[in-house]
Amino acid sequence: PASFVQEEWLSFQNGEEYAVEVNLTEVYLIKGALDIDALVKSFHTVMKRHESLRTTFNIYSIPPSQIIHPEPIVTPRIIDLQHLSPQQQKSHYEKLVIDESKTRFNSVKGPLLKVYLIKLSEQENVLLIISHHLVVDGWSMGILHRELSALYDAFLNSTHPALPNLEAQYADYATWERSATMGKLSKLSRYWRNQFQGLETIGIKLPLDYPYLGEYSRSASVLRQELDQSIYTNIQAICLLKNSSPFSFLFAVYLVLLYKYSETEDLLVTCPYATREHSKLENVIGWFSQQIYLRIRLSPRYTFNDLLDRVNKKFLEVQEHQLAPRTLFEKLIPVVDMKQPYFRVGFSLEYYKKR
């Protein structure tokens, strides 16, 4: 079967082709001589190792089911731009990245992954990978990068790649996830019903520059603000003293900010959560992330330490009940129009390593 998060996404779409908002795009500039045969062989090996990269879906079964193809269904497409000037190359591949990142993948026909190798010169290439969230998540892209590098080096030097053995595949996780909730739906329903009890709206009234018209829009903006390393070092020191995590600390800070601007004591915020608790899943490619709902009540009487304690406690509670199928939330969350989002305020903390 499909996992709960896959089923949720498939059920929200009309037809077989899906919106581009959940495409994951990775662009790598490769400098130095490149053995294309070794790179293609590396991709095929990764696809053989991970069933998710060979998966399409039967969206007409109940629940939707995964169809795992026996052989890789993607081959890197090579685009040679060596005949163009550097300025023309840059313009061409940047346009390609933008256009291809908007790919509307077909979950029935597949594939749900596209790979391009753009040749700029004998010593410089661009690798473009676009995938749908149905089969990967952010953690998975890190796995893909590591395994491609290890395999390419091994094929280039005729050695054996040092890759971890895969004791499970994503389909195993999807099956386990459903069996793990069997007999627990009543308990899960009671917990989440209590969490949403008395919640009249999922919205948080924030001061806006323009009135919110209640219409779904793909328009967005990004505000970037860099924090000094010394600030993060201090945060880590405080977390060590409080037996907390930087995630919980920064989430508590975010709640204080929302409380200040909304003057609302009852806040519903979501966070992405990776369901990879079992060590067997650490090196498996697939969509393991999902949104968890955190309803926190604040009070002017709380100190920040009080709030941090409440956040830590809430995280532990929610983690014990996070395997609930999304159909359960449909009945509990006060959403009138199902085309509207399940949440409007979220928080995410991501760690990036320089590659």
CSV table of C-alpha atoms in Angstrom, one decimal:
chain,number,residue,atom,x,y,z
A,1,PRO,CA,0.0,0.0,0.0
A,2,ALA,CA,0.9,3.7,-0.2
A,3,SER,CA,2.0,5.3,3.1
A,4,PHE,CA,-0.4,7.6,4.9
A,5,VAL,CA,1.4,10.7,3.7
A,6,GLN,CA,1.4,9.4,0.1
A,7,GLU,CA,-2.3,8.6,0.4
A,8,GLU,CA,-3.0,12.0,1.7
A,9,TRP,CA,-1.3,13.7,-1.2
A,10,LEU,CA,-2.7,11.4,-3.9
A,11,SER,CA,-6.3,11.9,-2.5
A,12,PHE,CA,-6.0,15.7,-2.7
A,13,GLN,CA,-5.1,15.8,-6.4
A,14,ASN,CA,-7.4,15.5,-9.3
A,15,GLY,CA,-6.2,13.0,-11.9
A,16,GLU,CA,-2.8,11.7,-12.4
A,17,GLU,CA,-0.6,14.8,-12.8
A,18,TYR,CA,0.3,16.8,-9.8
A,19,ALA,CA,1.2,20.4,-8.8
A,20,VAL,CA,4.8,21.4,-8.8
A,21,GLU,CA,5.0,22.9,-5.3
A,22,VAL,CA,6.4,19.6,-3.8
A,23,ASN,CA,9.0,19.0,-6.4
A,24,LEU,CA,12.5,18.7,-5.0
A,25,THR,CA,15.3,20.2,-7.2
A,26,GLU,CA,19.0,19.6,-6.7
A,27,VAL,CA,21.7,21.3,-8.8
A,28,TYR,CA,25.4,20.3,-8.6
A,29,LEU,CA,28.3,21.9,-10.4
A,30,ILE,CA,30.9,19.2,-11.1
A,31,LYS,CA,34.4,20.4,-11.8
A,32,GLY,CA,37.1,18.2,-13.3
A,33,ALA,CA,37.0,15.4,-15.9
A,34,LEU,CA,33.8,13.4,-15.7
A,35,ASP,CA,33.3,9.7,-16.7
A,36,ILE,CA,29.7,9.8,-18.0
A,37,ASP,CA,29.4,6.0,-18.2
A,38,ALA,CA,30.5,5.7,-14.6
A,39,LEU,CA,27.9,8.4,-13.6
A,40,VAL,CA,25.1,6.7,-15.5
A,41,LYS,CA,26.0,3.3,-14.0
A,42,SER,CA,26.0,4.9,-10.5
A,43,PHE,CA,22.5,6.3,-11.0
A,44,HIS,CA,21.2,2.9,-12.2
A,45,THR,CA,22.8,1.2,-9.1
A,46,VAL,CA,21.2,3.7,-6.7
A,47,MET,CA,17.8,3.1,-8.4
A,48,LYS,CA,18.3,-0.7,-8.1
A,49,ARG,CA,19.1,-0.3,-4.4
A,50,HIS,CA,16.1,1.9,-3.6
A,51,GLU,CA,12.6,0.8,-4.6
A,52,SER,CA,11.1,4.3,-4.1
A,53,LEU,CA,13.1,5.5,-7.2
A,54,ARG,CA,11.4,2.8,-9.3
A,55,THR,CA,7.9,3.4,-7.9
A,56,THR,CA,4.6,4.5,-9.6
A,57,PHE,CA,1.1,4.4,-8.1
A,58,ASN,CA,-2.2,2.8,-8.7
A,59,ILE,CA,-4.4,5.7,-7.5
A,60,TYR,CA,-7.7,3.9,-8.2
A,61,SER,CA,-7.3,1.2,-5.5
A,62,ILE,CA,-8.4,1.8,-1.9
A,63,PRO,CA,-6.0,2.7,-0.4
A,64,PRO,CA,-3.8,3.7,-3.3
A,65,SER,CA,-0.9,1.2,-3.8
A,66,GLN,CA,2.7,1.4,-4.8
A,67,ILE,CA,3.8,-0.3,-8.0
A,68,ILE,CA,7.5,-1.2,-7.8
A,69,HIS,CA,9.2,-1.7,-11.1
A,70,PRO,CA,12.0,-4.3,-11.3
A,71,GLU,CA,14.4,-2.2,-13.3
A,72,PRO,CA,15.4,1.5,-13.2
A,73,ILE,CA,13.0,3.6,-15.2
A,74,VAL,CA,15.2,6.7,-15.5
A,75,THR,CA,18.3,7.3,-17.5
A,76,PRO,CA,20.2,10.6,-17.1
A,77,ARG,CA,19.6,12.8,-20.2
A,78,ILE,CA,22.8,14.4,-21.5
A,79,ILE,CA,22.6,18.0,-22.9
A,80,ASP,CA,25.7,19.3,-24.6
A,81,LEU,CA,26.2,23.0,-24.4
A,82,GLN,CA,29.9,23.1,-25.2
A,83,HIS,CA,29.3,24.9,-28.5
A,84,LEU,CA,27.8,27.9,-26.7
A,85,SER,CA,29.6,30.9,-25.1
A,86,PRO,CA,29.8,30.9,-21.3
A,87,GLN,CA,27.1,33.5,-21.1
A,88,GLN,CA,24.8,31.6,-23.4
A,89,GLN,CA,25.5,28.4,-21.4
A,90,LYS,CA,24.5,30.1,-18.2
A,91,SER,CA,21.3,31.5,-19.6
A,92,HIS,CA,20.4,28.1,-21.2
A,93,TYR,CA,21.0,25.9,-18.2
A,94,GLU,CA,19.4,28.4,-15.8
A,95,LYS,CA,16.3,28.4,-17.9
A,96,LEU,CA,16.4,24.6,-18.0
A,97,VAL,CA,16.5,24.4,-14.2
A,98,ILE,CA,13.6,26.7,-13.8
A,99,ASP,CA,11.5,25.0,-16.5
A,100,GLU,CA,12.2,21.5,-15.4
A,101,SER,CA,11.7,22.2,-11.7
A,102,LYS,CA,8.0,22.9,-12.7
A,103,THR,CA,7.6,19.4,-14.1
A,104,ARG,CA,4.1,18.0,-13.5
A,105,PHE,CA,5.0,14.4,-12.7
A,106,ASN,CA,2.5,11.6,-13.6
A,107,SER,CA,2.2,9.3,-10.6
A,108,VAL,CA,0.6,6.5,-12.7
A,109,LYS,CA,2.9,6.5,-15.7
A,110,GLY,CA,6.0,7.7,-14.0
A,111,PRO,CA,8.9,8.1,-13.6
A,112,LEU,CA,8.8,10.4,-10.6
A,113,LEU,CA,12.4,11.4,-11.0
A,114,LYS,CA,14.3,13.2,-13.8
A,115,VAL,CA,18.0,13.6,-14.2
A,116,TYR,CA,20.0,15.8,-16.6
A,117,LEU,CA,23.7,16.1,-17.1
A,118,ILE,CA,24.6,19.4,-18.8
A,119,LYS,CA,28.0,19.5,-20.4
A,120,LEU,CA,29.6,22.9,-20.3
A,121,SER,CA,33.2,21.8,-21.1
A,122,GLU,CA,35.5,18.8,-20.6
A,123,GLN,CA,36.2,20.1,-17.1
A,124,GLU,CA,32.8,21.4,-16.0
A,125,ASN,CA,29.4,19.8,-15.9
A,126,VAL,CA,26.0,20.6,-14.2
A,127,LEU,CA,24.0,17.7,-12.7
A,128,LEU,CA,20.3,18.5,-12.4
A,129,ILE,CA,18.0,16.2,-10.4
A,130,ILE,CA,14.2,16.8,-10.1
A,131,SER,CA,12.1,14.5,-8.1
A,132,HIS,CA,8.5,14.4,-6.7
A,133,HIS,CA,8.0,14.4,-2.9
A,134,LEU,CA,6.0,11.2,-3.3
A,135,VAL,CA,9.2,9.2,-3.5
A,136,VAL,CA,11.8,11.3,-1.6
A,137,ASP,CA,12.3,13.8,1.2
A,138,GLY,CA,15.1,16.1,2.1
A,139,TRP,CA,16.9,13.4,4.1
A,140,SER,CA,16.6,11.2,1.0
A,141,MET,CA,18.4,13.7,-1.2
A,142,GLY,CA,21.4,13.5,1.1
A,143,ILE,CA,21.4,9.7,0.9
A,144,LEU,CA,21.2,10.0,-2.9
A,145,HIS,CA,24.1,12.4,-3.0
A,146,ARG,CA,26.3,10.2,-0.7
A,147,GLU,CA,25.6,7.0,-2.6
A,148,LEU,CA,26.2,8.6,-6.0
A,149,SER,CA,29.5,9.9,-4.9
A,150,ALA,CA,30.6,6.6,-3.4
A,151,LEU,CA,29.5,4.5,-6.4
A,152,TYR,CA,31.1,6.9,-8.9
A,153,ASP,CA,34.4,6.8,-7.1
A,154,ALA,CA,34.2,3.0,-6.9
A,155,PHE,CA,33.3,2.5,-10.6
A,156,LEU,CA,36.0,5.0,-11.6
A,157,ASN,CA,38.7,3.1,-9.5
A,158,SER,CA,37.3,-0.4,-10.0
A,159,THR,CA,36.8,-0.9,-6.3
A,160,HIS,CA,33.9,-2.1,-4.2
A,161,PRO,CA,31.6,0.8,-2.9
A,162,ALA,CA,31.3,1.1,0.8
A,163,LEU,CA,27.5,1.4,1.1
A,164,PRO,CA,25.4,0.3,4.0
A,165,ASN,CA,23.3,-2.8,3.6
A,166,LEU,CA,19.6,-2.0,3.3
A,167,GLU,CA,17.6,-4.1,5.7
A,168,ALA,CA,14.2,-2.5,4.6
A,169,GLN,CA,12.6,-0.6,1.8
A,170,TYR,CA,10.0,2.2,1.8
A,171,ALA,CA,7.2,-0.3,1.0
A,172,ASP,CA,8.1,-2.2,4.2
A,173,TYR,CA,7.7,1.0,6.2
A,174,ALA,CA,4.3,1.8,4.6
A,175,THR,CA,3.1,-1.7,5.5
A,176,TRP,CA,4.4,-1.4,9.0
A,177,GLU,CA,2.9,2.0,9.4
A,178,ARG,CA,-0.6,0.7,8.7
A,179,SER,CA,-0.2,-2.4,10.9
A,180,ALA,CA,1.2,-0.2,13.7
A,181,THR,CA,-2.1,1.8,13.8
A,182,MET,CA,-4.4,-1.2,13.8
A,183,GLY,CA,-6.2,-1.4,17.1
A,184,LYS,CA,-4.9,2.1,18.0
A,185,LEU,CA,-7.3,4.3,16.1
A,186,SER,CA,-9.6,4.8,19.0
A,187,LYS,CA,-6.7,5.9,21.2
A,188,LEU,CA,-5.3,8.1,18.5
A,189,SER,CA,-8.7,9.6,17.8
A,190,ARG,CA,-9.3,10.4,21.5
A,191,TYR,CA,-5.9,12.1,21.8
A,192,TRP,CA,-6.3,14.3,18.8
A,193,ARG,CA,-9.9,15.1,19.6
A,194,ASN,CA,-8.7,16.4,22.9
A,195,GLN,CA,-5.9,18.4,21.2
A,196,PHE,CA,-8.4,20.1,18.8
A,197,GLN,CA,-11.2,20.5,21.3
A,198,GLY,CA,-12.5,24.1,21.4
A,199,LEU,CA,-10.3,25.1,18.4
A,200,GLU,CA,-12.5,27.4,16.3
A,201,THR,CA,-10.1,28.1,13.5
A,202,ILE,CA,-6.7,27.0,12.3
A,203,GLY,CA,-5.7,30.6,11.6
A,204,ILE,CA,-3.6,32.9,13.7
A,205,LYS,CA,-4.5,36.6,13.5
A,206,LEU,CA,-1.3,38.3,12.4
A,207,PRO,CA,-1.1,41.9,11.3
A,208,LEU,CA,-0.9,41.9,7.5
A,209,ASP,CA,0.0,44.5,5.0
A,210,TYR,CA,-3.1,43.5,2.9
A,211,PRO,CA,-6.4,41.8,3.8
A,212,TYR,CA,-6.4,38.0,3.5
A,213,LEU,CA,-9.1,37.1,0.9
A,214,GLY,CA,-9.2,33.4,1.8
A,215,GLU,CA,-8.1,32.4,-1.6
A,216,TYR,CA,-5.3,29.8,-2.3
A,217,SER,CA,-2.3,31.4,-4.0
A,218,ARG,CA,1.1,30.1,-5.0
A,219,SER,CA,2.7,33.5,-4.6
A,220,ALA,CA,5.4,33.5,-1.9
A,221,SER,CA,8.4,35.4,-0.7
A,222,VAL,CA,11.5,34.5,1.3
A,223,LEU,CA,13.1,36.7,4.0
A,224,ARG,CA,16.6,35.8,4.9
A,225,GLN,CA,18.3,36.7,8.1
A,226,GLU,CA,21.7,35.3,9.2
A,227,LEU,CA,22.4,34.7,12.9
A,228,ASP,CA,25.9,35.1,14.2
A,229,GLN,CA,27.6,31.8,15.1
A,230,SER,CA,28.0,33.0,18.7
A,231,ILE,CA,24.2,33.2,19.1
A,232,TYR,CA,23.8,29.6,18.0
A,233,THR,CA,26.6,28.5,20.4
A,234,ASN,CA,24.8,30.2,23.3
A,235,ILE,CA,21.6,28.4,22.3
A,236,GLN,CA,23.3,25.1,22.3
A,237,ALA,CA,24.7,25.8,25.8
A,238,ILE,CA,21.3,26.7,27.1
A,239,CYS,CA,19.8,23.6,25.6
A,240,LEU,CA,22.4,21.5,27.3
A,241,LEU,CA,21.5,22.9,30.7
A,242,LYS,CA,17.8,22.5,30.0
A,243,ASN,CA,18.1,19.0,28.5
A,244,SER,CA,16.4,20.4,25.4
A,245,SER,CA,17.2,20.7,21.7
A,246,PRO,CA,17.9,23.7,19.5
A,247,PHE,CA,14.7,22.8,17.6
A,248,SER,CA,12.6,23.1,20.8
A,249,PHE,CA,14.4,26.2,21.9
A,250,LEU,CA,13.9,28.0,18.5
A,251,PHE,CA,10.3,26.8,18.3
A,252,ALA,CA,9.6,28.3,21.7
A,253,VAL,CA,11.2,31.6,20.5
A,254,TYR,CA,8.9,31.4,17.5
A,255,LEU,CA,5.8,31.0,19.7
A,256,VAL,CA,6.8,34.0,21.7
A,257,LEU,CA,7.0,36.0,18.4
A,258,LEU,CA,3.6,34.8,17.3
A,259,TYR,CA,2.1,35.6,20.7
A,260,LYS,CA,3.5,39.1,20.6
A,261,TYR,CA,2.1,39.9,17.1
A,262,SER,CA,-1.2,38.0,17.3
A,263,GLU,CA,-2.0,38.6,21.0
A,264,THR,CA,-3.3,35.1,20.9
A,265,GLU,CA,-2.7,32.7,23.8
A,266,ASP,CA,-4.0,29.6,21.9
A,267,LEU,CA,-1.6,28.8,19.0
A,268,LEU,CA,-1.7,25.9,16.5
A,269,VAL,CA,1.6,25.5,14.6
A,270,THR,CA,2.8,22.6,12.5
A,271,CYS,CA,6.3,21.2,12.2
A,272,PRO,CA,7.7,18.6,9.8
A,273,TYR,CA,8.7,15.4,11.5
A,274,ALA,CA,10.7,12.6,10.1
A,275,THR,CA,9.3,9.1,10.9
A,276,ARG,CA,12.7,7.3,10.8
A,277,GLU,CA,12.9,6.2,14.4
A,278,HIS,CA,14.1,2.7,13.4
A,279,SER,CA,17.8,2.4,12.5
A,280,LYS,CA,16.8,0.2,9.5
A,281,LEU,CA,15.3,3.3,7.9
A,282,GLU,CA,18.2,5.7,8.3
A,283,ASN,CA,19.6,4.9,4.8
A,284,VAL,CA,16.4,4.3,3.0
A,285,ILE,CA,15.1,6.7,0.3
A,286,GLY,CA,11.5,7.6,0.5
A,287,TRP,CA,9.0,10.1,1.9
A,288,PHE,CA,9.3,9.8,5.6
A,289,SER,CA,8.5,13.4,6.6
A,290,GLN,CA,5.0,14.5,7.6
A,291,GLN,CA,3.4,17.4,9.4
A,292,ILE,CA,2.7,17.2,13.1
A,293,TYR,CA,0.3,19.5,14.9
A,294,LEU,CA,1.4,21.3,18.0
A,295,ARG,CA,-1.3,23.3,19.9
A,296,ILE,CA,0.4,25.3,22.6
A,297,ARG,CA,-1.4,27.6,25.1
A,298,LEU,CA,0.7,30.5,26.3
A,299,SER,CA,0.2,32.8,29.3
A,300,PRO,CA,1.7,36.2,30.3
A,301,ARG,CA,2.6,34.4,33.6
A,302,TYR,CA,5.0,32.0,31.9
A,303,THR,CA,8.7,32.5,32.0
A,304,PHE,CA,10.6,31.4,28.9
A,305,ASN,CA,11.8,28.3,30.8
A,306,ASP,CA,8.1,27.4,31.6
A,307,LEU,CA,7.3,27.7,27.9
A,308,LEU,CA,10.4,25.6,26.9
A,309,ASP,CA,9.3,22.9,29.4
A,310,ARG,CA,5.8,22.8,27.9
A,311,VAL,CA,7.2,22.6,24.3
A,312,ASN,CA,9.4,19.7,25.3
A,313,LYS,CA,6.5,17.9,26.9
A,314,LYS,CA,4.2,18.5,23.9
A,315,PHE,CA,6.8,17.2,21.5
A,316,LEU,CA,7.1,13.9,23.4
A,317,GLU,CA,3.3,13.6,23.5
A,318,VAL,CA,2.8,14.2,19.8
A,319,GLN,CA,5.6,11.9,18.8
A,320,GLU,CA,3.7,9.0,20.5
A,321,HIS,CA,0.6,9.8,18.5
A,322,GLN,CA,2.0,11.0,15.2
A,323,LEU,CA,1.2,7.9,13.1
A,324,ALA,CA,-2.5,8.9,12.8
A,325,PRO,CA,-3.8,8.7,9.3
A,326,ARG,CA,-4.7,12.0,7.7
A,327,THR,CA,-8.4,11.0,7.3
A,328,LEU,CA,-8.6,11.3,11.1
A,329,PHE,CA,-7.6,14.9,11.0
A,330,GLU,CA,-10.2,15.6,8.3
A,331,LYS,CA,-12.9,14.9,10.9
A,332,LEU,CA,-11.3,17.0,13.7
A,333,ILE,CA,-9.7,20.1,12.2
A,334,PRO,CA,-12.1,23.0,11.7
A,335,VAL,CA,-11.7,23.4,8.0
A,336,VAL,CA,-14.8,24.4,6.0
A,337,ASP,CA,-13.3,24.3,2.5
A,338,MET,CA,-11.2,21.2,1.9
A,339,LYS,CA,-9.3,23.1,-0.8
A,340,GLN,CA,-7.9,25.3,2.0
A,341,PRO,CA,-4.7,24.3,3.9
A,342,TYR,CA,-4.8,22.2,7.1
A,343,PHE,CA,-2.5,24.8,8.7
A,344,ARG,CA,-1.4,28.4,8.0
A,345,VAL,CA,1.6,28.7,10.3
A,346,GLY,CA,4.5,26.3,10.4
A,347,PHE,CA,8.0,26.0,11.7
A,348,SER,CA,11.0,24.1,10.4
A,349,LEU,CA,14.6,23.8,11.3
A,350,GLU,CA,17.0,22.4,8.7
A,351,TYR,CA,20.7,21.6,8.9
A,352,TYR,CA,22.8,22.1,5.8
A,353,LYS,CA,26.3,20.9,5.3
A,354,LYS,CA,28.6,22.5,2.7
A,355,ARG,CA,29.2,20.1,-0.2
